[in-house]
Amino acid sequence: MTVLTFDREKEAIIKDVREMIHRNRDNGFILEELQNKYGKDFSDDDLKALIKKAAN
């Protein structure tokens, strides 16, 4: 995966997280959804960091 693609994926994840937060989803649900969608390319720690970033 190129850096540009990786950055686009991170931005897509942040967008997804913000939409789920807007729909009052809890972090456990959000993490599970992200693992299903992006788990091949991102570790759980990466996804948790992106959830935290999107929540701020």
PDB file of C-alpha atoms in Angstrom:
ATOM      1  CA  MET A   1       0.000   0.000   0.000  1.00  0.00           C
ATOM      2  CA  THR A   2       1.444   3.383  -0.925  1.00  0.00           C
ATOM      3  CA  VAL A   3       1.615   6.238   1.556  1.00  0.00           C
ATOM      4  CA  LEU A   4      -0.973   8.213  -0.389  1.00  0.00           C
ATOM      5  CA  THR A   5      -3.396   5.301  -0.345  1.00  0.00           C
ATOM      6  CA  PHE A   6      -2.711   4.732   3.345  1.00  0.00           C
ATOM      7  CA  ASP A   7      -3.515   8.399   4.112  1.00  0.00           C
ATOM      8  CA  ARG A   8      -6.735   8.171   2.103  1.00  0.00           C
ATOM      9  CA  GLU A   9      -7.716   5.047   4.033  1.00  0.00           C
ATOM     10  CA  LYS A  10      -7.036   6.812   7.341  1.00  0.00           C
ATOM     11  CA  GLU A  11      -9.206   9.748   6.282  1.00  0.00           C
ATOM     12  CA  ALA A  12     -11.970   7.350   5.211  1.00  0.00           C
ATOM     13  CA  ILE A  13     -11.801   5.640   8.595  1.00  0.00           C
ATOM     14  CA  ILE A  14     -12.015   8.948  10.442  1.00  0.00           C
ATOM     15  CA  LYS A  15     -15.032   9.910   8.331  1.00  0.00           C
ATOM     16  CA  ASP A  16     -16.708   6.564   9.086  1.00  0.00           C
ATOM     17  CA  VAL A  17     -16.023   6.954  12.802  1.00  0.00           C
ATOM     18  CA  ARG A  18     -17.468  10.463  12.890  1.00  0.00           C
ATOM     19  CA  GLU A  19     -20.618   9.240  11.171  1.00  0.00           C
ATOM     20  CA  MET A  20     -20.974   6.397  13.674  1.00  0.00           C
ATOM     21  CA  ILE A  21     -20.372   8.770  16.601  1.00  0.00           C
ATOM     22  CA  HIS A  22     -23.050  11.045  15.172  1.00  0.00           C
ATOM     23  CA  ARG A  23     -25.417   8.053  15.250  1.00  0.00           C
ATOM     24  CA  ASN A  24     -24.541   7.552  18.945  1.00  0.00           C
ATOM     25  CA  ARG A  25     -22.586   4.325  18.429  1.00  0.00           C
ATOM     26  CA  ASP A  26     -20.293   3.267  21.259  1.00  0.00           C
ATOM     27  CA  ASN A  27     -16.564   2.703  20.777  1.00  0.00           C
ATOM     28  CA  GLY A  28     -16.902  -1.084  21.018  1.00  0.00           C
ATOM     29  CA  PHE A  29     -19.372  -1.138  18.138  1.00  0.00           C
ATOM     30  CA  ILE A  30     -17.243   1.288  16.139  1.00  0.00           C
ATOM     31  CA  LEU A  31     -14.085  -0.777  16.646  1.00  0.00           C
ATOM     32  CA  GLU A  32     -15.853  -3.961  15.585  1.00  0.00           C
ATOM     33  CA  GLU A  33     -17.179  -2.326  12.428  1.00  0.00           C
ATOM     34  CA  LEU A  34     -13.751  -0.953  11.566  1.00  0.00           C
ATOM     35  CA  GLN A  35     -12.105  -4.326  12.189  1.00  0.00           C
ATOM     36  CA  ASN A  36     -14.529  -5.900   9.734  1.00  0.00           C
ATOM     37  CA  LYS A  37     -13.929  -3.242   7.097  1.00  0.00           C
ATOM     38  CA  TYR A  38     -10.243  -2.316   7.575  1.00  0.00           C
ATOM     39  CA  GLY A  39      -8.791  -5.096   9.748  1.00  0.00           C
ATOM     40  CA  LYS A  40      -6.550  -6.438   6.985  1.00  0.00           C
ATOM     41  CA  ASP A  41      -4.652  -3.157   6.640  1.00  0.00           C
ATOM     42  CA  PHE A  42      -4.789  -1.691  10.160  1.00  0.00           C
ATOM     43  CA  SER A  43      -4.056  -3.137  13.604  1.00  0.00           C
ATOM     44  CA  ASP A  44      -6.500  -2.774  16.488  1.00  0.00           C
ATOM     45  CA  ASP A  45      -4.196  -0.180  18.047  1.00  0.00           C
ATOM     46  CA  ASP A  46      -4.189   1.835  14.815  1.00  0.00           C
ATOM     47  CA  LEU A  47      -7.982   1.704  14.654  1.00  0.00           C
ATOM     48  CA  LYS A  48      -8.333   2.717  18.307  1.00  0.00           C
ATOM     49  CA  ALA A  49      -6.010   5.693  17.700  1.00  0.00           C
ATOM     50  CA  LEU A  50      -8.119   6.756  14.717  1.00  0.00           C
ATOM     51  CA  ILE A  51     -11.305   6.459  16.795  1.00  0.00           C
ATOM     52  CA  LYS A  52      -9.730   8.682  19.437  1.00  0.00           C
ATOM     53  CA  LYS A  53      -8.594  11.179  16.792  1.00  0.00           C
ATOM     54  CA  ALA A  54     -12.050  11.300  15.204  1.00  0.00           C
ATOM     55  CA  ALA A  55     -13.745  11.788  18.581  1.00  0.00           C
ATOM     56  CA  ASN A  56     -11.754  14.972  19.285  1.00  0.00           C
TER      57      ASN A  56
END
